[in-house]
Coordinates of C-alpha atoms (C1' of nucleotides) in Angstrom, one line a residue:
Chain A
M1210 CA 110.3 108.5 108.3
P1211 CA 110.3 107.5 112.2
W1212 CA 112.6 104.7 111.6
R1213 CA 114.9 107.4 110.4
Q1214 CA 115.1 109.4 113.8
T1215 CA 116.7 106.1 115.5
T1216 CA 119.5 103.7 115.4
D1217 CA 118.0 101.2 117.7
P1218 CA 118.2 98.1 116.6
Y1219 CA 115.0 96.6 117.4
R1220 CA 113.1 99.4 115.5
I1221 CA 115.2 99.5 112.8
W1222 CA 114.8 95.7 112.3
L1223 CA 110.8 96.5 113.0
S1224 CA 110.7 99.0 110.1
E1225 CA 113.1 96.6 107.6
I1226 CA 110.5 93.5 108.3
I1227 CA 107.4 95.8 107.7
L1228 CA 108.6 97.5 104.8
Q1229 CA 109.9 93.9 103.0
Q1230 CA 108.0 93.7 99.8
T1231 CA 105.8 96.7 101.4
R1232 CA 105.4 100.7 100.3
V1233 CA 106.1 103.3 103.0
A1234 CA 102.6 104.4 102.8
Q1235 CA 101.0 101.0 103.6
G1236 CA 103.8 100.1 106.4
L1237 CA 104.2 103.2 108.4
P1238 CA 100.9 102.7 110.5
Y1239 CA 101.8 99.3 111.3
Y1240 CA 105.4 100.7 112.4
L1241 CA 103.5 103.0 114.9
K1242 CA 100.9 100.1 116.0
F1243 CA 104.0 98.0 116.6
T1244 CA 106.3 100.5 118.5
E1245 CA 103.8 101.5 120.5
T1246 CA 101.9 98.3 121.5
F1247 CA 105.8 96.5 121.7
P1248 CA 108.1 99.0 122.7
T1249 CA 110.9 96.7 123.4
V1250 CA 111.9 93.4 122.0
H1251 CA 110.7 92.1 125.7
D1252 CA 107.7 93.3 125.2
L1253 CA 107.2 91.6 121.6
A1254 CA 108.8 88.4 123.3
N1255 CA 106.3 88.1 125.9
A1256 CA 103.1 88.6 123.4
S1257 CA 101.6 85.6 122.0
E1258 CA 101.8 84.8 118.0
E1259 CA 98.0 85.5 117.8
E1260 CA 98.7 89.0 119.5
V1261 CA 101.1 89.8 116.8
L1262 CA 99.2 88.5 113.9
K1263 CA 96.5 90.5 114.9
L1264 CA 98.4 93.4 114.9
W1265 CA 99.9 92.4 111.9
Q1266 CA 96.5 91.8 110.2
G1267 CA 96.2 93.3 106.7
L1268 CA 99.8 93.7 105.5
G1269 CA 100.1 90.7 103.9
Y1270 CA 103.2 87.9 104.0
Y1271 CA 102.1 86.8 107.2
S1272 CA 105.3 84.8 107.6
R1273 CA 107.0 87.8 108.4
G1274 CA 104.8 88.5 111.4
R1275 CA 105.5 84.7 112.5
N1276 CA 109.1 84.9 112.1
L1277 CA 109.1 88.4 113.8
H1278 CA 107.9 87.1 117.0
A1279 CA 109.9 84.2 117.0
A1280 CA 112.9 86.0 116.5
A1281 CA 112.2 88.1 119.5
K1282 CA 111.7 85.3 121.4
Y1283 CA 115.3 84.1 120.3
I1284 CA 116.7 87.1 121.2
V1285 CA 115.2 87.6 124.8
E1286 CA 115.8 83.9 125.3
D1287 CA 118.8 82.7 123.7
C1288 CA 120.4 85.9 123.4
E1289 CA 119.8 87.4 127.1
G1290 CA 118.0 90.1 125.2
I1291 CA 120.9 91.7 123.7
F1292 CA 120.4 92.3 119.5
P1293 CA 122.7 90.7 117.5
N1294 CA 124.8 93.3 116.6
T1295 CA 126.6 91.9 113.3
Y1296 CA 125.6 91.1 109.9
K1297 CA 126.5 87.4 110.6
E1298 CA 124.5 87.3 113.8
L1299 CA 121.5 89.1 112.5
L1300 CA 121.3 86.6 109.6
K1301 CA 120.5 83.8 112.4
L1302 CA 117.0 85.6 113.0
K1303 CA 114.2 84.1 111.1
G1304 CA 113.0 86.3 108.3
V1305 CA 116.0 88.3 108.1
G1306 CA 117.9 87.3 105.0
D1307 CA 120.9 89.1 103.1
Y1308 CA 119.2 92.7 102.7
T1309 CA 117.3 93.0 105.9
A1310 CA 120.8 91.8 107.9
S1311 CA 122.7 94.7 106.0
A1312 CA 120.5 97.3 106.8
I1313 CA 120.3 96.5 110.6
A1314 CA 124.1 96.0 110.6
S1315 CA 124.9 99.4 108.6
I1316 CA 122.1 101.4 110.3
S1317 CA 122.3 100.2 113.7
F1318 CA 126.2 99.1 114.0
N1319 CA 128.0 101.0 111.4
E1320 CA 129.2 98.1 109.6
P1321 CA 129.7 98.5 106.2
T1322 CA 127.5 96.0 104.2
A1323 CA 125.9 97.3 101.4
V1324 CA 121.9 96.5 100.8
V1325 CA 120.7 95.4 97.6
D1326 CA 116.6 95.9 97.6
G1327 CA 114.6 96.6 94.6
N1328 CA 115.7 100.2 94.4
V1329 CA 119.4 99.3 94.5
Y1330 CA 118.8 96.4 91.9
R1331 CA 117.0 99.5 89.7
V1332 CA 119.9 101.9 90.1
L1333 CA 122.9 99.7 89.3
S1334 CA 121.3 98.0 86.8
R1335 CA 120.5 101.3 84.9
Y1336 CA 123.8 103.1 85.8
F1337 CA 125.9 100.3 84.6
G1338 CA 123.6 98.9 82.1
I1339 CA 123.9 95.4 83.2
D1340 CA 121.1 93.5 82.4
T1341 CA 121.5 90.1 84.2
P1342 CA 118.1 89.2 85.5
I1343 CA 117.9 90.6 89.0
N1344 CA 116.1 87.7 90.2
S1345 CA 118.5 85.0 89.2
T1346 CA 121.3 83.7 91.1
Q1347 CA 124.0 85.3 89.1
G1348 CA 122.2 88.5 89.2
I1349 CA 121.9 88.3 93.3
K1350 CA 125.3 87.6 93.5
E1351 CA 126.8 90.1 90.9
F1352 CA 124.7 93.0 92.3
K1353 CA 125.5 92.7 95.7
A1354 CA 129.4 92.3 95.0
L1355 CA 128.8 95.3 92.9
A1356 CA 127.0 97.2 95.7
Q1357 CA 129.5 96.1 98.1
E1358 CA 132.2 97.5 96.2
L1359 CA 130.8 101.1 95.7
I1360 CA 129.7 101.3 99.6
D1361 CA 131.3 104.3 101.3
I1362 CA 132.7 102.4 104.2
E1363 CA 133.1 105.7 106.4
Q1364 CA 129.3 106.0 106.2
P1365 CA 127.4 102.7 105.4
A1366 CA 124.2 104.0 107.1
N1367 CA 124.2 107.1 105.0
F1368 CA 125.5 105.1 101.5
N1369 CA 122.8 102.6 102.1
Q1370 CA 119.7 104.4 102.8
A1371 CA 120.6 107.4 100.2
I1372 CA 121.1 104.7 97.4
M1373 CA 117.7 103.3 98.5
E1374 CA 116.1 106.3 98.2
F1375 CA 117.5 107.5 95.0
G1376 CA 116.3 104.6 93.4
A1377 CA 112.5 105.4 95.4
I1378 CA 112.4 109.2 94.2
Q1379 CA 114.5 109.7 91.5
C1380 CA 115.7 106.3 89.4
K1381 CA 111.7 105.4 89.7
P1382 CA 110.4 102.2 88.0
Q1383 CA 108.4 104.4 85.8
N1384 CA 109.4 107.5 84.1
P1385 CA 112.5 108.5 86.0
Y1386 CA 113.8 111.8 86.5
C1387 CA 116.4 111.4 83.7
L1388 CA 116.3 115.0 82.5
H1389 CA 117.5 116.5 86.0
C1390 CA 119.3 113.7 87.1
I1391 CA 122.9 114.2 88.8
F1392 CA 124.5 111.5 86.7
N1393 CA 122.7 111.7 83.5
D1394 CA 126.1 112.2 81.6
S1395 CA 127.4 108.9 83.0
C1396 CA 124.3 106.4 83.0
V1397 CA 124.8 103.7 80.5
A1398 CA 121.1 103.1 80.5
L1399 CA 120.3 106.7 79.4
Q1400 CA 123.0 106.7 76.9
K1401 CA 121.9 103.5 75.5
N1402 CA 118.4 104.4 75.8
S1403 CA 117.8 101.3 78.0
I1404 CA 116.0 102.8 81.0
N1405 CA 112.7 101.5 80.0
T1406 CA 114.2 97.8 79.9
L1407 CA 116.1 97.7 83.0
P1408 CA 116.4 96.0 85.3
V1409 CA 115.5 92.8 83.9
K1410 CA 113.5 90.5 85.7
L1411 CA 112.9 86.7 85.1
K1412 CA 109.3 85.4 83.9
K1413 CA 106.1 86.5 85.1
I1414 CA 104.2 84.4 87.5
K1415 CA 100.9 82.4 86.6
V1416 CA 97.9 83.1 88.9
K1417 CA 95.9 79.8 89.8
N1418 CA 92.1 80.2 90.3
R1419 CA 90.5 78.8 93.8
Y1420 CA 87.0 78.3 94.9
L1421 CA 86.3 79.1 98.2
N1422 CA 82.9 78.4 100.0
Y1423 CA 82.9 79.9 103.5
L1424 CA 80.1 78.5 105.8
V1425 CA 79.2 81.5 108.4
F1426 CA 77.4 79.9 110.9
K1427 CA 74.8 81.9 113.1
S1428 CA 73.3 80.4 116.2
S1429 CA 70.4 81.8 118.3
D1430 CA 72.6 83.0 121.0
H1431 CA 74.7 84.9 118.5
K1432 CA 77.4 82.8 118.1
T1433 CA 79.5 81.6 115.1
I1434 CA 82.5 79.3 114.2
I1435 CA 86.0 80.3 113.2
E1436 CA 89.1 77.7 112.9
R1437 CA 92.7 78.5 112.6
R1438 CA 94.7 77.8 109.5
T1439 CA 97.6 75.3 110.1
G1440 CA 99.7 73.8 107.8
K1441 CA 100.7 74.9 104.6
G1442 CA 99.8 77.6 102.2
I1443 CA 98.3 80.9 102.5
W1444 CA 97.3 82.8 105.6
Q1445 CA 99.1 80.3 107.7
G1446 CA 97.8 81.2 111.8
L1447 CA 94.7 83.2 110.8
Y1448 CA 91.3 82.4 111.2
Q1449 CA 88.4 82.0 108.8
F1450 CA 85.1 80.4 108.8
P1451 CA 84.9 76.6 108.0
M1452 CA 85.7 76.3 104.2
I1453 CA 85.1 74.3 101.4
E1454 CA 86.9 74.2 98.6
G1455 CA 85.8 73.3 95.2
E1456 CA 83.8 74.6 92.3
F1457 CA 79.8 73.8 93.0
D1458 CA 76.8 74.1 91.0
V1459 CA 75.1 76.2 93.6
S1460 CA 71.8 74.7 93.5
R1461 CA 73.1 71.8 94.5
F1462 CA 76.2 72.7 97.1
R1463 CA 74.0 72.2 100.0
E1464 CA 73.6 68.7 99.0
S1465 CA 76.9 68.1 98.2
E1466 CA 79.1 65.4 100.4
L1467 CA 81.1 67.9 102.0
F1468 CA 78.9 70.1 102.6
L1469 CA 76.6 67.4 104.6
K1470 CA 79.8 66.7 105.9
K1471 CA 80.5 70.0 107.4
T1472 CA 77.3 70.4 108.9
A1473 CA 76.3 67.2 110.2
A1474 CA 76.7 68.4 113.6
Y1475 CA 74.2 71.1 113.6
T1476 CA 70.2 71.2 113.0
I1477 CA 70.5 73.9 110.1
K1478 CA 67.4 76.2 110.4
S1479 CA 68.2 78.1 106.9
I1480 CA 70.6 78.5 104.2
E1481 CA 71.5 81.9 102.5
Q1482 CA 73.7 82.4 99.7
H1483 CA 75.2 85.9 101.0
N1484 CA 76.9 86.9 97.9
I1485 CA 75.3 85.4 94.1
K1486 CA 78.5 86.8 92.3
P1487 CA 81.6 85.2 94.0
I1488 CA 83.9 87.7 95.7
V1489 CA 87.2 87.8 93.6
H1490 CA 90.4 88.2 96.4
K1491 CA 93.2 88.7 94.2
L1492 CA 96.4 87.3 95.9
S1493 CA 99.6 87.4 93.8
H1494 CA 99.8 83.9 92.9
Q1495 CA 96.1 83.2 93.1
H1496 CA 92.4 84.7 92.8
L1497 CA 90.1 83.3 95.4
H1498 CA 86.4 83.3 94.0
T1499 CA 84.5 83.3 97.3
I1500 CA 80.8 82.5 98.3
F1501 CA 79.7 83.0 101.7
W1502 CA 76.9 81.0 103.0
I1503 CA 75.0 82.1 105.8
I1504 CA 73.6 79.0 107.7
D1505 CA 71.3 79.7 111.0
V1506 CA 70.9 76.9 113.0
E1507 CA 69.7 76.3 116.7
K1508 CA 72.6 75.7 118.5
L1509 CA 76.6 75.4 117.9
D1510 CA 79.0 73.1 120.0
D1511 CA 81.0 74.6 122.5
T1512 CA 84.1 75.7 120.3
A1513 CA 81.6 78.1 118.9
L1514 CA 82.4 81.8 120.0
E1515 CA 80.3 85.3 120.2
I1516 CA 80.1 86.9 117.0
K1517 CA 81.0 90.0 118.6
T1518 CA 84.3 88.8 119.6
L1519 CA 85.2 87.9 115.9
T1520 CA 87.2 91.1 115.9
S1521 CA 89.9 90.0 118.4
H1522 CA 91.1 87.2 116.2
P1523 CA 93.6 87.6 113.2
V1524 CA 91.6 87.1 109.6
P1525 CA 93.0 87.8 106.3
V1526 CA 91.6 90.7 104.7
L1527 CA 89.1 88.8 102.8
I1528 CA 87.3 87.6 105.8
E1529 CA 87.6 91.1 107.6
K1530 CA 86.0 92.7 104.7
F1531 CA 82.6 90.1 105.2
I1532 CA 82.5 90.7 109.2
V1533 CA 82.6 94.4 108.7
A1534 CA 80.0 94.3 105.7
Y1535 CA 77.9 91.8 107.0
F1536 CA 78.2 92.1 111.1
N1537 CA 78.9 95.7 110.8
L1538 CA 81.9 95.1 113.5
K1539 CA 85.2 97.0 113.3
Chain B
dA502 C1' 116.4 77.4 90.0
dA503 C1' 111.6 77.8 90.7
dA504 C1' 107.8 78.4 93.5
dT505 C1' 105.6 80.5 97.4
dC506 C1' 103.8 83.7 100.4
dG507 C1' 99.4 89.8 100.6
dG508 C1' 97.8 93.5 99.9
dG509 C1' 97.7 97.8 98.0
dG510 C1' 99.1 101.8 94.8
dA511 C1' 100.2 103.7 90.6
dC512 C1' 99.4 103.8 85.6
Chain C
dG118 C1' 94.7 94.7 83.3
dT119 C1' 100.5 95.1 84.7
dC120 C1' 104.0 96.2 87.6
dC121 C1' 106.2 96.1 91.8
dC122 C1' 107.1 97.7 96.5
dA123 C1' 113.3 99.4 101.9
dG124 C1' 112.6 90.3 100.3
dA125 C1' 112.9 85.2 103.0
dT126 C1' 112.1 81.0 102.7
dT127 C1' 110.9 76.1 100.7
dT128 C1' 110.5 73.2 97.4

DNA sequence: AAATCGGGGAC
DNA sequence: GTCCCAGATTT
């Protein structure tokens, strides 16, 4: 892993933000893109948020990308370009919480601050047989304190990365290698046969169903309309086609008040339902049931853009897949 | 304290 | 389908 070959705080920071709730295999190409496109924090700060989000596209949790950009600007503008070099100062960066501040502080600055990520929760809960829920206020405090007590203050970077790697490779969530584990004579969970019930995590999330209708306008001069998502909710800062939310009787969709309002400015030549069966795009908290409507029009207003240039804007994976499949763009 | 925020891979 | 990933932030 390339971020193991450096202690440059900028690169460690990049890797840690990218890897939040993200597997190495998924994050690696993004780390390579970001370090190549933005070799220094100044390059990142000088980019536009849209540029950053375009590079982040497909990785999910887009607030990470927005916060990354904001933090880069903060470092350049308010810290004279000098990367914060203590746990306490690192915590002030947007998108940097306890884990990430600890990781950067230990790896880049040799500060003995213990990291507690999903791996560490698992290793400690099993080895010490702790069943405090890891996502409870008490659990977060308890495991942080324990990790902090255990850290080798002589080599905090090695300790932190070692315990995480041990959790990722040996003490895995499913089917950990207890048989040939160097701790199998002292692991409480193994002795009590509770490997499979630890760590304990509170309640699972409930998924909401949402019904999205995207209006894909096509003008005779090969233009279409996209809009930037603002405000709360998913995909902040990304673009999408004009959208009407709601579950409609498809035969009456084009007569609905919302549809008429959204299309009032244009002269429609034809409407086609691109997919009869809704495309179900699954997020962790939402299942999005999506129908794309292809709407041919004479002319669009001057906010329209060339279909060919769609790919320069950051869009959710759901929209990207449609663009690739329908417009054959990449 | 609980909810929200993506997407993908392993099983 | 379920789990969970080198978590942080908002409500």
